[in-house]
């Protein structure tokens, strides 16, 4: 009976995770505009994980540096994950490509979490955004409750990060394609104007002669 109960609990957990991933996928696929996609995706992550706050950092494609991008949920004047960029915990996660969960920051020896504890947060999860092309950023979740993020949820959080990363790559690719199309259209119009002007000038010169 205990084995059956464990199996049932495991099936319920997997079904819940599949449902969450499906919700994230639907949200990510709603738009190819990063300004729309990212806030909606992070708001959905906050909703499904029941976190209190979340922040997202993207890697600049030119400088390859992590850049603070957006915040959702509870906001305080205290420095939060933004203080952990590059040299801190967020940077470590970006370099290692591995998620980090701190179940109680009051027991953490890291100096980076001091401001978070002062702000009232107790637990934290920092997750890389990985796609086929590599890491594109990092998102962090914060909770006012200790032990809110479980170690057995690392796989779920990683998959959420992967889905958001794919959405980011698709949006960036779309922007590049749109940009290339705009440049091509400008060149076409410019050529047409040039050819038209050449014809007019030729006509004027002929009439003058």
Tab-separated table of N, CA and C in Angstrom, residues 94-175:
chain	number	residue	atom	x	y	z
A	94	UNK	N	25.013	31.651	-14.274
A	94	UNK	CA	25.207	31.833	-15.718
A	94	UNK	C	26.461	31.108	-16.197
A	95	UNK	N	27.510	31.150	-15.389
A	95	UNK	CA	28.755	30.506	-15.794
A	95	UNK	C	28.691	28.984	-15.665
A	96	UNK	N	28.016	28.489	-14.630
A	96	UNK	CA	27.959	27.043	-14.392
A	96	UNK	C	26.839	26.351	-15.166
A	97	UNK	N	25.836	27.141	-15.614
A	97	UNK	CA	24.651	26.581	-16.288
A	97	UNK	C	23.858	25.638	-15.380
A	98	UNK	N	24.018	25.781	-14.090
A	98	UNK	CA	23.324	24.927	-13.134
A	98	UNK	C	22.480	25.775	-12.184
A	99	UNK	N	21.239	25.346	-11.914
A	99	UNK	CA	20.371	26.109	-10.994
A	99	UNK	C	20.853	26.002	-9.548
A	100	UNK	N	20.498	26.996	-8.759
A	100	UNK	CA	20.856	27.010	-7.332
A	100	UNK	C	19.594	27.271	-6.523
A	101	UNK	N	19.401	26.475	-5.476
A	101	UNK	CA	18.284	26.687	-4.553
A	101	UNK	C	18.846	26.904	-3.151
A	102	UNK	N	18.420	27.975	-2.522
A	102	UNK	CA	18.768	28.224	-1.115
A	102	UNK	C	17.456	28.185	-0.338
A	103	UNK	N	17.294	27.180	0.493
A	103	UNK	CA	16.012	26.970	1.170
A	103	UNK	C	15.791	27.923	2.335
A	104	UNK	N	16.864	28.367	2.968
A	104	UNK	CA	16.724	29.362	4.035
A	104	UNK	C	17.955	30.258	4.034
A	105	UNK	N	17.790	31.473	3.545
A	105	UNK	CA	18.924	32.384	3.414
A	105	UNK	C	19.456	32.857	4.758
A	106	UNK	N	18.661	32.674	5.821
A	106	UNK	CA	19.164	33.034	7.155
A	106	UNK	C	20.308	32.111	7.564
A	107	UNK	N	20.307	30.908	7.005
A	107	UNK	CA	21.361	29.948	7.317
A	107	UNK	C	22.468	29.951	6.265
A	108	UNK	N	22.327	30.824	5.273
A	108	UNK	CA	23.314	30.866	4.193
A	108	UNK	C	24.532	31.666	4.623
A	109	UNK	N	25.708	31.192	4.212
A	109	UNK	CA	26.950	31.894	4.530
A	109	UNK	C	27.309	32.922	3.462
A	110	UNK	N	26.511	32.981	2.393
A	110	UNK	CA	26.800	33.909	1.290
A	110	UNK	C	26.506	35.351	1.694
A	111	UNK	N	27.434	36.231	1.394
A	111	UNK	CA	27.246	37.658	1.688
A	111	UNK	C	26.255	38.296	0.722
A	112	UNK	N	26.009	37.640	-0.405
A	112	UNK	CA	25.115	38.201	-1.420
A	112	UNK	C	23.655	38.172	-0.982
A	113	UNK	N	23.330	37.327	-0.021
A	113	UNK	CA	21.929	37.175	0.376
A	113	UNK	C	21.545	38.059	1.560
A	114	UNK	N	22.482	38.800	2.108
A	114	UNK	CA	22.211	39.610	3.295
A	114	UNK	C	21.089	40.615	3.050
A	115	UNK	N	21.167	41.352	1.945
A	115	UNK	CA	20.142	42.360	1.647
A	115	UNK	C	18.782	41.726	1.433
A	116	UNK	N	18.780	40.509	0.886
A	116	UNK	CA	17.514	39.809	0.653
A	116	UNK	C	16.856	39.433	1.972
A	117	UNK	N	17.652	38.983	2.922
A	117	UNK	CA	17.119	38.621	4.248
A	117	UNK	C	16.586	39.859	4.952
A	118	UNK	N	17.309	40.969	4.833
A	118	UNK	CA	16.866	42.231	5.440
A	118	UNK	C	15.528	42.651	4.838
A	119	UNK	N	15.346	42.376	3.543
A	119	UNK	CA	14.101	42.732	2.866
A	119	UNK	C	12.953	41.790	3.210
A	120	UNK	N	13.259	40.717	3.966
A	120	UNK	CA	12.208	39.812	4.409
A	120	UNK	C	12.119	38.501	3.663
A	121	UNK	N	12.986	38.289	2.659
A	121	UNK	CA	12.946	37.047	1.894
A	121	UNK	C	13.716	35.946	2.616
A	122	UNK	N	13.247	34.709	2.447
A	122	UNK	CA	13.880	33.590	3.147
A	122	UNK	C	14.443	32.533	2.196
A	123	UNK	N	13.745	32.257	1.108
A	123	UNK	CA	14.244	31.219	0.193
A	123	UNK	C	14.357	31.765	-1.223
A	124	UNK	N	15.226	31.112	-2.010
A	124	UNK	CA	15.538	31.636	-3.330
A	124	UNK	C	15.877	30.504	-4.293
A	125	UNK	N	15.508	30.687	-5.552
A	125	UNK	CA	15.909	29.777	-6.634
A	125	UNK	C	16.426	30.620	-7.783
A	126	UNK	N	17.614	30.297	-8.282
A	126	UNK	CA	18.207	31.012	-9.411
A	126	UNK	C	18.455	29.986	-10.518
A	127	UNK	N	17.890	30.254	-11.702
A	127	UNK	CA	17.843	29.237	-12.759
A	127	UNK	C	18.374	29.807	-14.075
A	128	UNK	N	19.243	29.056	-14.767
A	128	UNK	CA	19.733	29.534	-16.067
A	128	UNK	C	18.678	29.366	-17.153
A	129	UNK	N	18.741	30.232	-18.153
A	129	UNK	CA	17.883	30.128	-19.332
A	129	UNK	C	18.733	29.544	-20.449
A	130	UNK	N	18.585	28.243	-20.680
A	130	UNK	CA	19.438	27.550	-21.646
A	130	UNK	C	18.646	27.168	-22.891
A	131	UNK	N	19.264	27.407	-24.054
A	131	UNK	CA	18.673	26.993	-25.318
A	131	UNK	C	19.723	26.220	-26.106
A	132	UNK	N	19.380	25.831	-27.314
A	132	UNK	CA	20.334	25.094	-28.142
A	132	UNK	C	21.562	25.920	-28.458
A	133	UNK	N	21.390	27.236	-28.542
A	133	UNK	CA	22.513	28.106	-28.857
A	133	UNK	C	23.362	28.468	-27.648
A	134	UNK	N	22.998	27.985	-26.469
A	134	UNK	CA	23.729	28.302	-25.241
A	134	UNK	C	22.855	29.057	-24.263
A	135	UNK	N	23.473	29.587	-23.226
A	135	UNK	CA	22.718	30.290	-22.196
A	135	UNK	C	22.381	31.706	-22.671
A	136	UNK	N	21.131	32.117	-22.476
A	136	UNK	CA	20.701	33.447	-22.910
A	136	UNK	C	20.390	34.363	-21.734
A	137	UNK	N	20.368	33.811	-20.521
A	137	UNK	CA	20.072	34.630	-19.361
A	137	UNK	C	19.856	33.799	-18.112
A	138	UNK	N	19.317	34.447	-17.087
A	138	UNK	CA	19.067	33.814	-15.792
A	138	UNK	C	17.794	34.427	-15.210
A	139	UNK	N	16.981	33.596	-14.545
A	139	UNK	CA	15.878	34.188	-13.777
A	139	UNK	C	15.980	33.721	-12.333
A	140	UNK	N	15.538	34.594	-11.432
A	140	UNK	CA	15.575	34.278	-10.010
A	140	UNK	C	14.207	34.427	-9.387
A	141	UNK	N	13.892	33.543	-8.449
A	141	UNK	CA	12.626	33.593	-7.734
A	141	UNK	C	12.907	33.720	-6.244
A	142	UNK	N	12.074	34.509	-5.565
A	142	UNK	CA	12.231	34.735	-4.133
A	142	UNK	C	10.924	34.458	-3.415
A	143	UNK	N	11.031	33.926	-2.209
A	143	UNK	CA	9.846	33.682	-1.385
A	143	UNK	C	10.086	34.208	0.024
A	144	UNK	N	9.009	34.694	0.629
A	144	UNK	CA	9.077	35.154	2.015
A	144	UNK	C	9.114	33.983	2.983
A	145	UNK	N	8.839	32.778	2.482
A	145	UNK	CA	8.782	31.588	3.327
A	145	UNK	C	10.055	30.756	3.184
A	146	UNK	N	10.553	30.213	4.266
A	146	UNK	CA	11.690	29.287	4.151
A	146	UNK	C	11.230	27.974	3.520
A	147	UNK	N	12.151	27.293	2.860
A	147	UNK	CA	11.886	25.976	2.251
A	147	UNK	C	10.773	26.010	1.217
A	148	UNK	N	10.545	27.169	0.598
A	148	UNK	CA	9.474	27.242	-0.403
A	148	UNK	C	9.869	26.496	-1.676
A	149	UNK	N	11.136	26.588	-2.043
A	149	UNK	CA	11.626	25.908	-3.243
A	149	UNK	C	12.292	24.593	-2.836
A	150	UNK	N	11.836	23.498	-3.437
A	150	UNK	CA	12.310	22.170	-3.076
A	150	UNK	C	13.388	21.699	-4.057
A	151	UNK	N	14.302	20.893	-3.546
A	151	UNK	CA	15.366	20.381	-4.410
A	151	UNK	C	14.815	19.438	-5.480
A	152	UNK	N	13.690	18.772	-5.182
A	152	UNK	CA	13.119	17.882	-6.198
A	152	UNK	C	12.374	18.647	-7.289
A	153	UNK	N	12.351	19.985	-7.174
A	153	UNK	CA	11.735	20.818	-8.209
A	153	UNK	C	12.767	21.402	-9.175
A	154	UNK	N	14.032	21.034	-8.994
A	154	UNK	CA	15.095	21.584	-9.845
A	154	UNK	C	14.840	21.249	-11.313
A	155	UNK	N	14.422	20.015	-11.585
A	155	UNK	CA	14.151	19.613	-12.966
A	155	UNK	C	13.038	20.452	-13.573
A	156	UNK	N	11.973	20.696	-12.802
A	156	UNK	CA	10.863	21.511	-13.278
A	156	UNK	C	11.327	22.932	-13.577
A	157	UNK	N	12.067	23.536	-12.649
A	157	UNK	CA	12.548	24.908	-12.835
A	157	UNK	C	13.481	25.003	-14.039
A	158	UNK	N	14.311	23.969	-14.226
A	158	UNK	CA	15.221	23.940	-15.374
A	158	UNK	C	14.441	23.896	-16.680
A	159	UNK	N	13.406	23.065	-16.724
A	159	UNK	CA	12.581	22.968	-17.932
A	159	UNK	C	11.823	24.266	-18.212
A	160	UNK	N	11.386	24.930	-17.138
A	160	UNK	CA	10.733	26.239	-17.311
A	160	UNK	C	11.720	27.221	-17.941
A	161	UNK	N	12.949	27.228	-17.404
A	161	UNK	CA	13.986	28.100	-17.953
A	161	UNK	C	14.283	27.800	-19.411
A	162	UNK	N	14.302	26.515	-19.766
A	162	UNK	CA	14.572	26.117	-21.147
A	162	UNK	C	13.481	26.620	-22.090
A	163	UNK	N	12.228	26.540	-21.649
A	163	UNK	CA	11.126	26.992	-22.494
A	163	UNK	C	11.174	28.505	-22.709
A	164	UNK	N	11.466	29.239	-21.630
A	164	UNK	CA	11.577	30.697	-21.765
A	164	UNK	C	12.741	31.055	-22.689
A	165	UNK	N	13.847	30.308	-22.567
A	165	UNK	CA	15.018	30.558	-23.415
A	165	UNK	C	14.688	30.360	-24.888
A	166	UNK	N	13.937	29.316	-25.207
A	166	UNK	CA	13.534	29.068	-26.594
A	166	UNK	C	12.666	30.220	-27.102
A	167	UNK	N	11.753	30.698	-26.243
A	167	UNK	CA	10.914	31.835	-26.615
A	167	UNK	C	11.742	33.080	-26.900
A	168	UNK	N	12.780	33.310	-26.063
A	168	UNK	CA	13.665	34.466	-26.260
A	168	UNK	C	14.417	34.346	-27.579
A	169	UNK	N	14.943	33.150	-27.864
A	169	UNK	CA	15.676	32.943	-29.118
A	169	UNK	C	14.773	33.160	-30.327
A	170	UNK	N	13.548	32.633	-30.256
A	170	UNK	CA	12.612	32.800	-31.369
A	170	UNK	C	12.286	34.279	-31.598
A	171	UNK	N	12.085	35.011	-30.491
A	171	UNK	CA	11.767	36.442	-30.596
A	171	UNK	C	12.944	37.209	-31.192
A	172	UNK	N	14.152	36.886	-30.760
A	172	UNK	CA	15.338	37.566	-31.295
A	172	UNK	C	15.536	37.245	-32.774
A	173	UNK	N	15.307	35.991	-33.148
A	173	UNK	CA	15.434	35.602	-34.547
A	173	UNK	C	14.404	36.347	-35.398
A	174	UNK	N	13.189	36.457	-34.862
A	174	UNK	CA	12.131	37.172	-35.572
A	174	UNK	C	12.509	38.642	-35.775
A	175	UNK	N	13.095	39.254	-34.725
A	175	UNK	CA	13.528	40.649	-34.825
A	175	UNK	C	14.590	40.807	-35.913
